[in-house]
Coordinates of C-alpha atoms in Angstrom, one line a residue:
X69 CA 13.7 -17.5 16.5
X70 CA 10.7 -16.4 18.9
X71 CA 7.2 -17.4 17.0
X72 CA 4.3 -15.3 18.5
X73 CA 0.9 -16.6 18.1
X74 CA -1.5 -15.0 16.7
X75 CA -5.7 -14.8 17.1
X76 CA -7.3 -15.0 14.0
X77 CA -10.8 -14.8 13.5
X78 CA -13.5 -12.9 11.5
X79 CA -14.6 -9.7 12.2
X80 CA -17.5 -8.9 13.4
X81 CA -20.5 -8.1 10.3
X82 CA -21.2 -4.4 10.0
X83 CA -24.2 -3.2 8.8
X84 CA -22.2 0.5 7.6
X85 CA -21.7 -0.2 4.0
X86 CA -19.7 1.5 1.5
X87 CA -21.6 3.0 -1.5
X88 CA -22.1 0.0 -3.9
X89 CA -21.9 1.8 -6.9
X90 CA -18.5 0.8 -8.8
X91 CA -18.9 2.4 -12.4
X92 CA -17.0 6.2 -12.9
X93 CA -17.1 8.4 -15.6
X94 CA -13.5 10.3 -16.2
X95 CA -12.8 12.7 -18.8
X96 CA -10.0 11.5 -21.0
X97 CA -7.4 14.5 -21.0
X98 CA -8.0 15.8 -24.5
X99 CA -9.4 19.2 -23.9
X100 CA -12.9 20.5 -23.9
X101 CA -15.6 18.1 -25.4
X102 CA -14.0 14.8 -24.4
X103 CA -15.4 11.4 -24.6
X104 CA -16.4 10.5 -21.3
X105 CA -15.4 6.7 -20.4
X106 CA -17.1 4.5 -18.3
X107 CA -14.5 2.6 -15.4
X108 CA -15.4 0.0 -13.5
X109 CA -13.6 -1.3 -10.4
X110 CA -13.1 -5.1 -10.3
X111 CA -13.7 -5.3 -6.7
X112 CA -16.9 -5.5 -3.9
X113 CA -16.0 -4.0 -1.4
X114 CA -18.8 -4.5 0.7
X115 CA -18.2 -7.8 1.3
X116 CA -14.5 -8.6 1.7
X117 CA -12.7 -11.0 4.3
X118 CA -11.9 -9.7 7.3
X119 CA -9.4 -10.8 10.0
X120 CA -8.1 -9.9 13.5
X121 CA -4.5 -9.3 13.7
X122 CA -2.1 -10.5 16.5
X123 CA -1.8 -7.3 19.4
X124 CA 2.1 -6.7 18.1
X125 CA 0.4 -5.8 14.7
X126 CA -1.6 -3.4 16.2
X127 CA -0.1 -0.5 14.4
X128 CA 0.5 -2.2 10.8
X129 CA 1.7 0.2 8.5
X130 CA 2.9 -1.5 5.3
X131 CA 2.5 -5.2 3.8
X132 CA 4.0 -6.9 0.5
X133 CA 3.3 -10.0 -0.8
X134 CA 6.1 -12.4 -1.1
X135 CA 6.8 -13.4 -4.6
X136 CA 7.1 -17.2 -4.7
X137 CA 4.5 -17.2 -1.7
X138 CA 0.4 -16.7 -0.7
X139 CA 1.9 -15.3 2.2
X140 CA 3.1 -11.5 3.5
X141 CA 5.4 -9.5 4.6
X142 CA 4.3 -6.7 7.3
X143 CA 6.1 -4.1 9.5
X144 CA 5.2 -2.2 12.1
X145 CA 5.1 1.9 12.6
X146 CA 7.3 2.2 15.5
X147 CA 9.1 -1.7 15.9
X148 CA 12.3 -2.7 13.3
X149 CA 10.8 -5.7 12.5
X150 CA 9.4 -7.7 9.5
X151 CA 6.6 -9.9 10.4
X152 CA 5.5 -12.9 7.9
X153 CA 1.9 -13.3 8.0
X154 CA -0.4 -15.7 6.1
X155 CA -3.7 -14.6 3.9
X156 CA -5.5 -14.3 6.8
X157 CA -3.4 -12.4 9.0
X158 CA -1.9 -14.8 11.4
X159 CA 2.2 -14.5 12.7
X160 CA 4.2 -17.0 10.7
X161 CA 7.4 -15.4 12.2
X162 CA 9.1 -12.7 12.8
X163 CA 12.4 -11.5 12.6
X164 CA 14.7 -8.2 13.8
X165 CA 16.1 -5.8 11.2
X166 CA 16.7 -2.7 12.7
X167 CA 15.8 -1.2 16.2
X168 CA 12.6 1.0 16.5
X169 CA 12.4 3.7 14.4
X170 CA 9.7 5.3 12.0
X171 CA 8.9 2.8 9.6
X172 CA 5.8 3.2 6.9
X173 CA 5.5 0.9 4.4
X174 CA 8.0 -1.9 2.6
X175 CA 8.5 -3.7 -0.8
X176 CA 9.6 -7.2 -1.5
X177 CA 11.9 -8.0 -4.7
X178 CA 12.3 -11.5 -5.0
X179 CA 13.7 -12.5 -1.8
X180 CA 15.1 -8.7 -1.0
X181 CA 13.1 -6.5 1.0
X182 CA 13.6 -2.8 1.2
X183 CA 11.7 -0.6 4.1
X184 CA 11.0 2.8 4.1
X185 CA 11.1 5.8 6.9
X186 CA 8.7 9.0 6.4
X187 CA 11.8 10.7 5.5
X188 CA 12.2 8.1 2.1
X189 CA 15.5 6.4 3.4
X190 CA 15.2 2.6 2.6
X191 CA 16.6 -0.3 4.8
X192 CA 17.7 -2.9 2.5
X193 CA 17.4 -6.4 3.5
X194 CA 19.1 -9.0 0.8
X195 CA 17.7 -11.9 2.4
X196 CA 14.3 -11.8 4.6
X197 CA 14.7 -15.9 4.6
X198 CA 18.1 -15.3 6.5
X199 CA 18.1 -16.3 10.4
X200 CA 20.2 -13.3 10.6
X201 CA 19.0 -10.0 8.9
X202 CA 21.8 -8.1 7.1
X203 CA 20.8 -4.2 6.5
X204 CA 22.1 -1.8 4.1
X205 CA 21.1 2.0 4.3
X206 CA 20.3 4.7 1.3
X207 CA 19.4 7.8 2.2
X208 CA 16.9 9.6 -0.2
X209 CA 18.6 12.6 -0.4
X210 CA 15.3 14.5 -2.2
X211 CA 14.0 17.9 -1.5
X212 CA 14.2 18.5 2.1
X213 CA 11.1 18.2 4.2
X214 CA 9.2 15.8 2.0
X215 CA 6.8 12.9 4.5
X216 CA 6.6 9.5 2.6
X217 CA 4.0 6.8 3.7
X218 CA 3.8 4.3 0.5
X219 CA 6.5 2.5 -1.1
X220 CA 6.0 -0.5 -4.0
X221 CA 7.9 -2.3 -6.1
X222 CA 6.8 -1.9 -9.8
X223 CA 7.7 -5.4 -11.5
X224 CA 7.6 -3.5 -14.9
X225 CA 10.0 -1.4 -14.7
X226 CA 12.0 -2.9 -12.5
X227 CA 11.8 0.3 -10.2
X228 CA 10.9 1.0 -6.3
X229 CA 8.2 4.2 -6.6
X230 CA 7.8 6.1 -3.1
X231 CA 4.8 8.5 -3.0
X232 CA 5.1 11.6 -1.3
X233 CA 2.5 12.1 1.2
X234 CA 3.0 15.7 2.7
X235 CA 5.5 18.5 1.9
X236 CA 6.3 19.1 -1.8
X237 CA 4.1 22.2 -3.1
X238 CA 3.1 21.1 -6.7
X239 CA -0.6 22.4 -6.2
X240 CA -2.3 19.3 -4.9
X241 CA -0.6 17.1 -7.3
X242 CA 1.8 14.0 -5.4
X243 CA 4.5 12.8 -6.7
X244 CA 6.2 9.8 -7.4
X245 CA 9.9 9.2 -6.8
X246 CA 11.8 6.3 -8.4
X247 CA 14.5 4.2 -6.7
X248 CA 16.8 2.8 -9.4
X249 CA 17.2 -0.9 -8.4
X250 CA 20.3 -1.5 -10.6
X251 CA 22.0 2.0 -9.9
X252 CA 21.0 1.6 -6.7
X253 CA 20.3 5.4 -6.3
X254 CA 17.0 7.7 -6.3
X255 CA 15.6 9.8 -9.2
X256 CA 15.9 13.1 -8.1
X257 CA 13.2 14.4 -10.2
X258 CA 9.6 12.5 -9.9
X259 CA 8.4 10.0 -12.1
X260 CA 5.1 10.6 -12.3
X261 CA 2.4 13.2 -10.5
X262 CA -0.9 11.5 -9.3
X263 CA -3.6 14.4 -9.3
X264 CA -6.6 13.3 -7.6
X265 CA -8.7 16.8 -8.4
X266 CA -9.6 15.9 -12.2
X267 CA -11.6 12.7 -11.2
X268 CA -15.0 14.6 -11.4
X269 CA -16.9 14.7 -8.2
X270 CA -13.7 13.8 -6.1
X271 CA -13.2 16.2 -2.8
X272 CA -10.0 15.6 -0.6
X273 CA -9.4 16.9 2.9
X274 CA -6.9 20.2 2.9
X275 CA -4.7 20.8 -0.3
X276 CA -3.5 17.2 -1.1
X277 CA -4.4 13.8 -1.4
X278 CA -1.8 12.5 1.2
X279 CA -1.6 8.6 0.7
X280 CA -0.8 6.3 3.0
X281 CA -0.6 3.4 0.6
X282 CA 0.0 2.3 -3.2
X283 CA 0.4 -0.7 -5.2
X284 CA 0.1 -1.8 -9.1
X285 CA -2.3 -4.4 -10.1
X286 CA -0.6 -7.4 -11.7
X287 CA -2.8 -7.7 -14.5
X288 CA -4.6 -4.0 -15.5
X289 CA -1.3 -2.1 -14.8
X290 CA -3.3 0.6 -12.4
X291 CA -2.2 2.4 -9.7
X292 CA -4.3 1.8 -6.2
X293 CA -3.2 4.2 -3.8
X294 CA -4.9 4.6 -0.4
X295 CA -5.6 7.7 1.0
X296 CA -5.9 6.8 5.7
X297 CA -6.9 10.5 6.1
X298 CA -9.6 10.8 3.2
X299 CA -10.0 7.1 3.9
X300 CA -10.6 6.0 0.1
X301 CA -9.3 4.5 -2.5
X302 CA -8.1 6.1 -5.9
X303 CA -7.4 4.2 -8.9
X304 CA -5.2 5.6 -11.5
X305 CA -3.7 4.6 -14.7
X306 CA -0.3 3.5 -15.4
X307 CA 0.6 6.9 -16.4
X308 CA -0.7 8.2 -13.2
X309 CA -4.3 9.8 -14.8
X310 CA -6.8 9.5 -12.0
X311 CA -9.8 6.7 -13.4
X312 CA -11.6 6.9 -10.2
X313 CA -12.2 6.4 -6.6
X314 CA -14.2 4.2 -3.5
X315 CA -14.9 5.8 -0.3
X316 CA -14.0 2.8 2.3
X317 CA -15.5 2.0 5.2
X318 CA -14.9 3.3 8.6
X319 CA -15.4 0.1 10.4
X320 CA -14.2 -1.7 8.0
X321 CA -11.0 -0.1 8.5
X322 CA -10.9 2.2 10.4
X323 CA -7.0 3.8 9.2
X324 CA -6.2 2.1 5.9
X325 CA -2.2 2.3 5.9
X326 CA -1.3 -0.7 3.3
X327 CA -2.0 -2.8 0.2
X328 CA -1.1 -4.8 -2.1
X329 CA -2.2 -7.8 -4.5
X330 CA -2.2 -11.6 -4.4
X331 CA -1.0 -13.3 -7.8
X332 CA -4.3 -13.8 -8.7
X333 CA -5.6 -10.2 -8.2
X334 CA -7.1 -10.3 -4.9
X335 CA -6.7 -6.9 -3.4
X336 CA -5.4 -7.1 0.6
X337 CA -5.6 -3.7 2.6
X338 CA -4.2 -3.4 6.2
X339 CA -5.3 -1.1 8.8
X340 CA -4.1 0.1 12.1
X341 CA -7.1 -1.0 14.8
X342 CA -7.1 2.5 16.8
X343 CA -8.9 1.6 19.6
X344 CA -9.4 -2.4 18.3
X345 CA -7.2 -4.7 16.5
X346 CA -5.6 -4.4 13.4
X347 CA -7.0 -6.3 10.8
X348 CA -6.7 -7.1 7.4
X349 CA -8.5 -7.3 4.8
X350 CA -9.3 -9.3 1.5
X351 CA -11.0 -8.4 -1.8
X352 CA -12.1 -11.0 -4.5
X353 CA -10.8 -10.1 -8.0
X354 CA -13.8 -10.3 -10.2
X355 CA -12.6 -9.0 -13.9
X356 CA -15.2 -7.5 -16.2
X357 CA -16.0 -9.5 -19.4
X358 CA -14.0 -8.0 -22.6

């Protein structure tokens, strides 16, 4: 096993912040006249942690946190390799699954990882501990044409949900596929639809939200996708009803492509570095009072 070391420092301070206001009013769905409630996200995001990633992770495009771990699982757009990271980004090890391919984001169950093409197939690795990765294929076999960029595994239900980002006409709305963990098959109809447009005041570029990212928060049960075009963050509830939504910094991260959650809350988002590093980010939990 080859070990690559990896620089790890803080980013530089930035004085572009993203709007500090946290609190969102969203209609509940119940016709004309509805109550408005007020949401609150649980995060600052003007003042997360920030760290460099190694040159190899330049073009990060999905993480995971390991369950009986602080630590994470990352891959890489273009390489067929899983790289464990710590919280703050640097190279643990790294290890060959596949060769090079097109490879956007990946969830971990347990000690089982499954990674994800653009076209929804999933790599399934039974062991990401093993010296030697094994590799199964399952080919999505969904409507033809469909681009997927965010995969998660939902603890809940037991379930893998891939989010379309591009290709599936359902008037802005993006939906959510389910792979069945003990069939072992996909859903060929979507689980859920996330619609982005009924969060008031919410304006997408072109005619869909096209994430890059999703995860479900451990405790609250939402859904927080990232959108790397719109660069922002949407919250939604478990149903998939939009709650509300965070612009996010351009030099903060500069092309958000994954997140997920410590066991505590904290929210991490990775993003491709462009012309810089990668880097990755942290956000404190902070829970409003009951």
């Amino acid at each position: 096993m080859k070990h690559l070391r990896s620089r790890n420092w803080p980013i530089e301070n930035t004085s572009q912040h993203v709007r500090s206001q946290y609190h969102f009013s969203c209609s509940e769905h119940a016709g004309s006249g509805a109550a408005q409630d007020e949401f609150v996200i649980p995060y600052d995001f003007n003042q997360p942690e920030q760290f460099k990633l190694d040159d190899v992770l330049h073009e990060i495009s999905g993480i995971s946190r390991i369950e009986a771990s602080d630590d994470l699982l990352a891959v890489n757009d273009e390489r067929g390799e899983l790289y464990r990271i710590s919280p703050t980004g640097e190279i643990i090890n790294h290890k060959t699954f596949h060769k090079g391919g097109d490879y956007e984001d990946l969830a971990t169950v347990g000690r089982a990882v499954y990674v994800m093409k653009s076209n929804g197939n999933l790599y399934f690795i039974p062991d990401f501990t093993a010296d030697i990765l094994e590799t199964e294929n399952f080919k999505a076999k969904l409507r033809d044409g469909m681009e997927f960029e965010s995969l998660t595994y939902d603890s809940a239900s037991q379930q893998l949900f891939l989010l379309v980002k591009d290709g599936d006409s359902r008037q802005g709305k993006a939906p959510a596929y389910v792979f069945d963990l003990k069939r072992r098959e996909f859903h060929p109809d979507p689980e859920m639809l996330i619609d982005p447009k009924k969060i008031s005041g919410m304006k997408i570029k072109g005619k869909s939200l096209r994430a890059s990212a999703m995860a479900r928060h451990p405790f609250t049960g939402d859904w927080y996708i990232v959108s790397s075009i719109n660069r922002m963050l949407l919250v939604c509830g478990p149903e998939g009803d939009g709650k509300g939504y965070i612009h996010l910094s351009k030099k903060m991260l500069p092309q958000p492509e994954g997140i997920c959650f410590s066991k505590n809350g904290d929210l991490f988002i990775s993003s491709e570095g462009l012309s810089k590093p990668g880097r990755l980010l942290r956000f404190t939990y902070k829970p409003q009072p009951e």
